[in-house]
Amino acid sequence: MQEFLLEHYLWIKALHIIAVISWMAGMLYLPRLFVYHTDAADGSEMSRTFKLMERRLLKFIMTPAMILTWIFGLTMIAANPAIMDGGWIHVKLLLVLCLSGAHGFFAVCVKKFARNENARSAKFYRILNEAPTILMVVIVILAIVKPS
């Protein structure tokens, strides 16, 4: 099995990167939707539109992309277990866990907006919007530079 994975390693890596890009697009866009949604009156057409956009983004793009990111990332580790010898990969995996936690928090926010229970300000979501960006930058640096 490991031989098969090694033969197809570059395809797995390409699919991993595609999944990461899709996931990150949602992780960067969803908090921005929250910023605008906080200004929409409950029950308004605008609020209903944001609820639909948020739910579809989370359900049909972000969550499948996150799952595929994990699957292809762990498959790359299975294909090349020696990668776990580097300290950078442990930090990267920890940060990806943090990004997954942010994803979970965003999912909770989508549910709260859907029930008209959001109690947070647009400023909170503007600040929150920076967390995925910072995590992404550090993760990419770790994956490319692989510092020891």
mmCIF file with all atom_site columns, C-alpha atoms in Angstrom:
data_model
loop_
_atom_site.group_PDB
_atom_site.id
_atom_site.type_symbol
_atom_site.label_atom_id
_atom_site.label_alt_id
_atom_site.label_comp_id
_atom_site.label_asym_id
_atom_site.label_entity_id
_atom_site.label_seq_id
_atom_site.pdbx_PDB_ins_code
_atom_site.Cartn_x
_atom_site.Cartn_y
_atom_site.Cartn_z
_atom_site.occupancy
_atom_site.B_iso_or_equiv
_atom_site.pdbx_formal_charge
_atom_site.auth_seq_id
_atom_site.auth_comp_id
_atom_site.auth_asym_id
_atom_site.auth_atom_id
_atom_site.pdbx_PDB_model_num
ATOM 1   C CA . MET A 1 1   ? 0.000   0.000  0.000  1.00 0.00 ? 1   MET A CA 1
ATOM 2   C CA . GLN A 1 2   ? 2.811   2.423  0.892  1.00 0.00 ? 2   GLN A CA 1
ATOM 3   C CA . GLU A 1 3   ? 4.408   1.773  -2.502 1.00 0.00 ? 3   GLU A CA 1
ATOM 4   C CA . PHE A 1 4   ? 1.128   2.677  -4.225 1.00 0.00 ? 4   PHE A CA 1
ATOM 5   C CA . LEU A 1 5   ? 0.888   5.876  -2.175 1.00 0.00 ? 5   LEU A CA 1
ATOM 6   C CA . LEU A 1 6   ? 4.468   6.822  -2.986 1.00 0.00 ? 6   LEU A CA 1
ATOM 7   C CA . GLU A 1 7   ? 3.827   6.237  -6.702 1.00 0.00 ? 7   GLU A CA 1
ATOM 8   C CA . HIS A 1 8   ? 0.894   8.632  -6.543 1.00 0.00 ? 8   HIS A CA 1
ATOM 9   C CA . TYR A 1 9   ? 2.377   11.019 -3.968 1.00 0.00 ? 9   TYR A CA 1
ATOM 10  C CA . LEU A 1 10  ? 2.366   14.074 -6.235 1.00 0.00 ? 10  LEU A CA 1
ATOM 11  C CA . TRP A 1 11  ? -1.297  13.506 -7.148 1.00 0.00 ? 11  TRP A CA 1
ATOM 12  C CA . ILE A 1 12  ? -2.160  13.170 -3.456 1.00 0.00 ? 12  ILE A CA 1
ATOM 13  C CA . LYS A 1 13  ? -0.213  16.353 -2.725 1.00 0.00 ? 13  LYS A CA 1
ATOM 14  C CA . ALA A 1 14  ? -1.984  18.207 -5.554 1.00 0.00 ? 14  ALA A CA 1
ATOM 15  C CA . LEU A 1 15  ? -5.390  17.113 -4.247 1.00 0.00 ? 15  LEU A CA 1
ATOM 16  C CA . HIS A 1 16  ? -4.335  18.142 -0.739 1.00 0.00 ? 16  HIS A CA 1
ATOM 17  C CA . ILE A 1 17  ? -3.400  21.632 -1.957 1.00 0.00 ? 17  ILE A CA 1
ATOM 18  C CA . ILE A 1 18  ? -6.672  21.974 -3.900 1.00 0.00 ? 18  ILE A CA 1
ATOM 19  C CA . ALA A 1 19  ? -8.623  20.973 -0.785 1.00 0.00 ? 19  ALA A CA 1
ATOM 20  C CA . VAL A 1 20  ? -6.644  23.423 1.370  1.00 0.00 ? 20  VAL A CA 1
ATOM 21  C CA . ILE A 1 21  ? -7.304  26.272 -1.073 1.00 0.00 ? 21  ILE A CA 1
ATOM 22  C CA . SER A 1 22  ? -11.033 25.492 -1.091 1.00 0.00 ? 22  SER A CA 1
ATOM 23  C CA . TRP A 1 23  ? -11.171 25.244 2.700  1.00 0.00 ? 23  TRP A CA 1
ATOM 24  C CA . MET A 1 24  ? -9.226  28.453 3.197  1.00 0.00 ? 24  MET A CA 1
ATOM 25  C CA . ALA A 1 25  ? -11.419 30.332 0.732  1.00 0.00 ? 25  ALA A CA 1
ATOM 26  C CA . GLY A 1 26  ? -14.375 29.521 2.959  1.00 0.00 ? 26  GLY A CA 1
ATOM 27  C CA . MET A 1 27  ? -12.475 30.176 6.188  1.00 0.00 ? 27  MET A CA 1
ATOM 28  C CA . LEU A 1 28  ? -11.599 33.647 4.936  1.00 0.00 ? 28  LEU A CA 1
ATOM 29  C CA . TYR A 1 29  ? -15.031 34.428 3.464  1.00 0.00 ? 29  TYR A CA 1
ATOM 30  C CA . LEU A 1 30  ? -17.415 33.125 6.146  1.00 0.00 ? 30  LEU A CA 1
ATOM 31  C CA . PRO A 1 31  ? -16.366 35.543 8.916  1.00 0.00 ? 31  PRO A CA 1
ATOM 32  C CA . ARG A 1 32  ? -16.732 38.380 6.385  1.00 0.00 ? 32  ARG A CA 1
ATOM 33  C CA . LEU A 1 33  ? -20.315 37.224 5.777  1.00 0.00 ? 33  LEU A CA 1
ATOM 34  C CA . PHE A 1 34  ? -20.833 37.335 9.554  1.00 0.00 ? 34  PHE A CA 1
ATOM 35  C CA . VAL A 1 35  ? -19.628 40.959 9.593  1.00 0.00 ? 35  VAL A CA 1
ATOM 36  C CA . TYR A 1 36  ? -22.291 41.938 7.060  1.00 0.00 ? 36  TYR A CA 1
ATOM 37  C CA . HIS A 1 37  ? -24.931 39.660 8.582  1.00 0.00 ? 37  HIS A CA 1
ATOM 38  C CA . THR A 1 38  ? -24.692 41.427 11.949 1.00 0.00 ? 38  THR A CA 1
ATOM 39  C CA . ASP A 1 39  ? -25.986 44.589 10.242 1.00 0.00 ? 39  ASP A CA 1
ATOM 40  C CA . ALA A 1 40  ? -28.989 42.840 8.645  1.00 0.00 ? 40  ALA A CA 1
ATOM 41  C CA . ALA A 1 41  ? -32.277 43.032 10.526 1.00 0.00 ? 41  ALA A CA 1
ATOM 42  C CA . ASP A 1 42  ? -33.611 39.691 11.768 1.00 0.00 ? 42  ASP A CA 1
ATOM 43  C CA . GLY A 1 43  ? -36.265 38.370 9.407  1.00 0.00 ? 43  GLY A CA 1
ATOM 44  C CA . SER A 1 44  ? -35.236 40.675 6.579  1.00 0.00 ? 44  SER A CA 1
ATOM 45  C CA . GLU A 1 45  ? -34.597 39.459 3.052  1.00 0.00 ? 45  GLU A CA 1
ATOM 46  C CA . MET A 1 46  ? -30.918 40.318 3.536  1.00 0.00 ? 46  MET A CA 1
ATOM 47  C CA . SER A 1 47  ? -30.723 38.216 6.708  1.00 0.00 ? 47  SER A CA 1
ATOM 48  C CA . ARG A 1 48  ? -32.372 35.261 4.951  1.00 0.00 ? 48  ARG A CA 1
ATOM 49  C CA . THR A 1 49  ? -29.885 35.602 2.088  1.00 0.00 ? 49  THR A CA 1
ATOM 50  C CA . PHE A 1 50  ? -26.914 35.619 4.474  1.00 0.00 ? 50  PHE A CA 1
ATOM 51  C CA . LYS A 1 51  ? -28.275 32.568 6.316  1.00 0.00 ? 51  LYS A CA 1
ATOM 52  C CA . LEU A 1 52  ? -28.536 30.685 3.032  1.00 0.00 ? 52  LEU A CA 1
ATOM 53  C CA . MET A 1 53  ? -25.069 31.751 1.884  1.00 0.00 ? 53  MET A CA 1
ATOM 54  C CA . GLU A 1 54  ? -23.476 30.858 5.234  1.00 0.00 ? 54  GLU A CA 1
ATOM 55  C CA . ARG A 1 55  ? -25.139 27.453 5.429  1.00 0.00 ? 55  ARG A CA 1
ATOM 56  C CA . ARG A 1 56  ? -24.267 26.505 1.854  1.00 0.00 ? 56  ARG A CA 1
ATOM 57  C CA . LEU A 1 57  ? -20.680 27.726 2.160  1.00 0.00 ? 57  LEU A CA 1
ATOM 58  C CA . LEU A 1 58  ? -20.175 25.696 5.335  1.00 0.00 ? 58  LEU A CA 1
ATOM 59  C CA . LYS A 1 59  ? -22.039 22.567 4.244  1.00 0.00 ? 59  LYS A CA 1
ATOM 60  C CA . PHE A 1 60  ? -21.072 22.250 0.587  1.00 0.00 ? 60  PHE A CA 1
ATOM 61  C CA . ILE A 1 61  ? -17.608 23.815 0.394  1.00 0.00 ? 61  ILE A CA 1
ATOM 62  C CA . MET A 1 62  ? -15.851 24.280 3.714  1.00 0.00 ? 62  MET A CA 1
ATOM 63  C CA . THR A 1 63  ? -16.664 21.047 5.534  1.00 0.00 ? 63  THR A CA 1
ATOM 64  C CA . PRO A 1 64  ? -16.008 18.714 2.579  1.00 0.00 ? 64  PRO A CA 1
ATOM 65  C CA . ALA A 1 65  ? -12.793 20.632 1.820  1.00 0.00 ? 65  ALA A CA 1
ATOM 66  C CA . MET A 1 66  ? -11.655 20.357 5.440  1.00 0.00 ? 66  MET A CA 1
ATOM 67  C CA . ILE A 1 67  ? -12.319 16.610 5.459  1.00 0.00 ? 67  ILE A CA 1
ATOM 68  C CA . LEU A 1 68  ? -10.427 16.159 2.182  1.00 0.00 ? 68  LEU A CA 1
ATOM 69  C CA . THR A 1 69  ? -7.564  18.301 3.495  1.00 0.00 ? 69  THR A CA 1
ATOM 70  C CA . TRP A 1 70  ? -7.204  15.964 6.467  1.00 0.00 ? 70  TRP A CA 1
ATOM 71  C CA . ILE A 1 71  ? -7.586  12.809 4.359  1.00 0.00 ? 71  ILE A CA 1
ATOM 72  C CA . PHE A 1 72  ? -4.969  13.808 1.777  1.00 0.00 ? 72  PHE A CA 1
ATOM 73  C CA . GLY A 1 73  ? -2.634  15.258 4.417  1.00 0.00 ? 73  GLY A CA 1
ATOM 74  C CA . LEU A 1 74  ? -2.725  12.104 6.516  1.00 0.00 ? 74  LEU A CA 1
ATOM 75  C CA . THR A 1 75  ? -2.346  10.024 3.349  1.00 0.00 ? 75  THR A CA 1
ATOM 76  C CA . MET A 1 76  ? 0.858   11.914 2.560  1.00 0.00 ? 76  MET A CA 1
ATOM 77  C CA . ILE A 1 77  ? 2.129   11.065 6.047  1.00 0.00 ? 77  ILE A CA 1
ATOM 78  C CA . ALA A 1 78  ? 1.175   7.414  5.522  1.00 0.00 ? 78  ALA A CA 1
ATOM 79  C CA . ALA A 1 79  ? 3.056   7.431  2.218  1.00 0.00 ? 79  ALA A CA 1
ATOM 80  C CA . ASN A 1 80  ? 6.135   8.979  3.818  1.00 0.00 ? 80  ASN A CA 1
ATOM 81  C CA . PRO A 1 81  ? 6.151   8.300  7.595  1.00 0.00 ? 81  PRO A CA 1
ATOM 82  C CA . ALA A 1 82  ? 9.685   9.736  7.855  1.00 0.00 ? 82  ALA A CA 1
ATOM 83  C CA . ILE A 1 83  ? 8.081   13.168 7.533  1.00 0.00 ? 83  ILE A CA 1
ATOM 84  C CA . MET A 1 84  ? 7.062   12.793 11.191 1.00 0.00 ? 84  MET A CA 1
ATOM 85  C CA . ASP A 1 85  ? 10.747  12.962 12.176 1.00 0.00 ? 85  ASP A CA 1
ATOM 86  C CA . GLY A 1 86  ? 10.769  16.724 11.635 1.00 0.00 ? 86  GLY A CA 1
ATOM 87  C CA . GLY A 1 87  ? 9.619   18.962 14.466 1.00 0.00 ? 87  GLY A CA 1
ATOM 88  C CA . TRP A 1 88  ? 7.953   21.325 12.005 1.00 0.00 ? 88  TRP A CA 1
ATOM 89  C CA . ILE A 1 89  ? 5.268   18.750 11.101 1.00 0.00 ? 89  ILE A CA 1
ATOM 90  C CA . HIS A 1 90  ? 4.121   18.482 14.713 1.00 0.00 ? 90  HIS A CA 1
ATOM 91  C CA . VAL A 1 91  ? 3.705   22.255 14.944 1.00 0.00 ? 91  VAL A CA 1
ATOM 92  C CA . LYS A 1 92  ? 1.949   22.280 11.566 1.00 0.00 ? 92  LYS A CA 1
ATOM 93  C CA . LEU A 1 93  ? -0.474  19.557 12.652 1.00 0.00 ? 93  LEU A CA 1
ATOM 94  C CA . LEU A 1 94  ? -1.185  21.427 15.890 1.00 0.00 ? 94  LEU A CA 1
ATOM 95  C CA . LEU A 1 95  ? -1.966  24.578 13.912 1.00 0.00 ? 95  LEU A CA 1
ATOM 96  C CA . VAL A 1 96  ? -4.193  22.629 11.507 1.00 0.00 ? 96  VAL A CA 1
ATOM 97  C CA . LEU A 1 97  ? -6.041  21.319 14.580 1.00 0.00 ? 97  LEU A CA 1
ATOM 98  C CA . CYS A 1 98  ? -6.461  24.958 15.670 1.00 0.00 ? 98  CYS A CA 1
ATOM 99  C CA . LEU A 1 99  ? -7.774  25.808 12.188 1.00 0.00 ? 99  LEU A CA 1
ATOM 100 C CA . SER A 1 100 ? -10.200 22.881 12.468 1.00 0.00 ? 100 SER A CA 1
ATOM 101 C CA . GLY A 1 101 ? -11.308 24.263 15.838 1.00 0.00 ? 101 GLY A CA 1
ATOM 102 C CA . ALA A 1 102 ? -11.936 27.639 14.217 1.00 0.00 ? 102 ALA A CA 1
ATOM 103 C CA . HIS A 1 103 ? -13.986 25.824 11.580 1.00 0.00 ? 103 HIS A CA 1
ATOM 104 C CA . GLY A 1 104 ? -16.054 24.273 14.373 1.00 0.00 ? 104 GLY A CA 1
ATOM 105 C CA . PHE A 1 105 ? -16.529 27.676 15.996 1.00 0.00 ? 105 PHE A CA 1
ATOM 106 C CA . PHE A 1 106 ? -17.677 29.114 12.665 1.00 0.00 ? 106 PHE A CA 1
ATOM 107 C CA . ALA A 1 107 ? -20.183 26.247 12.349 1.00 0.00 ? 107 ALA A CA 1
ATOM 108 C CA . VAL A 1 108 ? -21.602 27.179 15.765 1.00 0.00 ? 108 VAL A CA 1
ATOM 109 C CA . CYS A 1 109 ? -21.860 30.804 14.607 1.00 0.00 ? 109 CYS A CA 1
ATOM 110 C CA . VAL A 1 110 ? -23.748 29.750 11.463 1.00 0.00 ? 110 VAL A CA 1
ATOM 111 C CA . LYS A 1 111 ? -26.265 27.900 13.662 1.00 0.00 ? 111 LYS A CA 1
ATOM 112 C CA . LYS A 1 112 ? -26.644 30.896 15.970 1.00 0.00 ? 112 LYS A CA 1
ATOM 113 C CA . PHE A 1 113 ? -27.244 33.249 13.048 1.00 0.00 ? 113 PHE A CA 1
ATOM 114 C CA . ALA A 1 114 ? -29.785 30.745 11.648 1.00 0.00 ? 114 ALA A CA 1
ATOM 115 C CA . ARG A 1 115 ? -31.710 30.927 14.947 1.00 0.00 ? 115 ARG A CA 1
ATOM 116 C CA . ASN A 1 116 ? -31.333 34.739 15.180 1.00 0.00 ? 116 ASN A CA 1
ATOM 117 C CA . GLU A 1 117 ? -29.236 34.244 18.320 1.00 0.00 ? 117 GLU A CA 1
ATOM 118 C CA . ASN A 1 118 ? -26.041 36.046 17.332 1.00 0.00 ? 118 ASN A CA 1
ATOM 119 C CA . ALA A 1 119 ? -24.896 38.240 20.210 1.00 0.00 ? 119 ALA A CA 1
ATOM 120 C CA . ARG A 1 120 ? -21.519 39.279 18.775 1.00 0.00 ? 120 ARG A CA 1
ATOM 121 C CA . SER A 1 121 ? -20.613 42.507 17.020 1.00 0.00 ? 121 SER A CA 1
ATOM 122 C CA . ALA A 1 122 ? -19.332 43.087 13.514 1.00 0.00 ? 122 ALA A CA 1
ATOM 123 C CA . LYS A 1 123 ? -16.049 44.205 15.109 1.00 0.00 ? 123 LYS A CA 1
ATOM 124 C CA . PHE A 1 124 ? -15.690 40.796 16.795 1.00 0.00 ? 124 PHE A CA 1
ATOM 125 C CA . TYR A 1 125 ? -16.057 39.056 13.418 1.00 0.00 ? 125 TYR A CA 1
ATOM 126 C CA . ARG A 1 126 ? -13.625 41.492 11.751 1.00 0.00 ? 126 ARG A CA 1
ATOM 127 C CA . ILE A 1 127 ? -10.996 40.587 14.339 1.00 0.00 ? 127 ILE A CA 1
ATOM 128 C CA . LEU A 1 128 ? -11.912 36.883 14.169 1.00 0.00 ? 128 LEU A CA 1
ATOM 129 C CA . ASN A 1 129 ? -11.433 37.031 10.399 1.00 0.00 ? 129 ASN A CA 1
ATOM 130 C CA . GLU A 1 130 ? -7.682  37.453 10.997 1.00 0.00 ? 130 GLU A CA 1
ATOM 131 C CA . ALA A 1 131 ? -7.231  34.138 12.858 1.00 0.00 ? 131 ALA A CA 1
ATOM 132 C CA . PRO A 1 132 ? -7.492  31.849 9.795  1.00 0.00 ? 132 PRO A CA 1
ATOM 133 C CA . THR A 1 133 ? -5.175  34.175 7.873  1.00 0.00 ? 133 THR A CA 1
ATOM 134 C CA . ILE A 1 134 ? -2.479  34.071 10.550 1.00 0.00 ? 134 ILE A CA 1
ATOM 135 C CA . LEU A 1 135 ? -2.791  30.292 10.935 1.00 0.00 ? 135 LEU A CA 1
ATOM 136 C CA . MET A 1 136 ? -2.614  29.822 7.169  1.00 0.00 ? 136 MET A CA 1
ATOM 137 C CA . VAL A 1 137 ? 0.533   31.940 6.832  1.00 0.00 ? 137 VAL A CA 1
ATOM 138 C CA . VAL A 1 138 ? 2.369   30.021 9.555  1.00 0.00 ? 138 VAL A CA 1
ATOM 139 C CA . ILE A 1 139 ? 1.183   26.637 8.242  1.00 0.00 ? 139 ILE A CA 1
ATOM 140 C CA . VAL A 1 140 ? 2.355   27.422 4.708  1.00 0.00 ? 140 VAL A CA 1
ATOM 141 C CA . ILE A 1 141 ? 5.740   28.628 5.961  1.00 0.00 ? 141 ILE A CA 1
ATOM 142 C CA . LEU A 1 142 ? 6.159   25.443 7.999  1.00 0.00 ? 142 LEU A CA 1
ATOM 143 C CA . ALA A 1 143 ? 5.150   23.237 5.051  1.00 0.00 ? 143 ALA A CA 1
ATOM 144 C CA . ILE A 1 144 ? 7.478   24.953 2.569  1.00 0.00 ? 144 ILE A CA 1
ATOM 145 C CA . VAL A 1 145 ? 10.484  25.930 4.705  1.00 0.00 ? 145 VAL A CA 1
ATOM 146 C CA . LYS A 1 146 ? 10.345  22.886 7.024  1.00 0.00 ? 146 LYS A CA 1
ATOM 147 C CA . PRO A 1 147 ? 12.458  24.530 9.748  1.00 0.00 ? 147 PRO A CA 1
ATOM 148 C CA . SER A 1 148 ? 14.279  22.113 12.022 1.00 0.00 ? 148 SER A CA 1
#
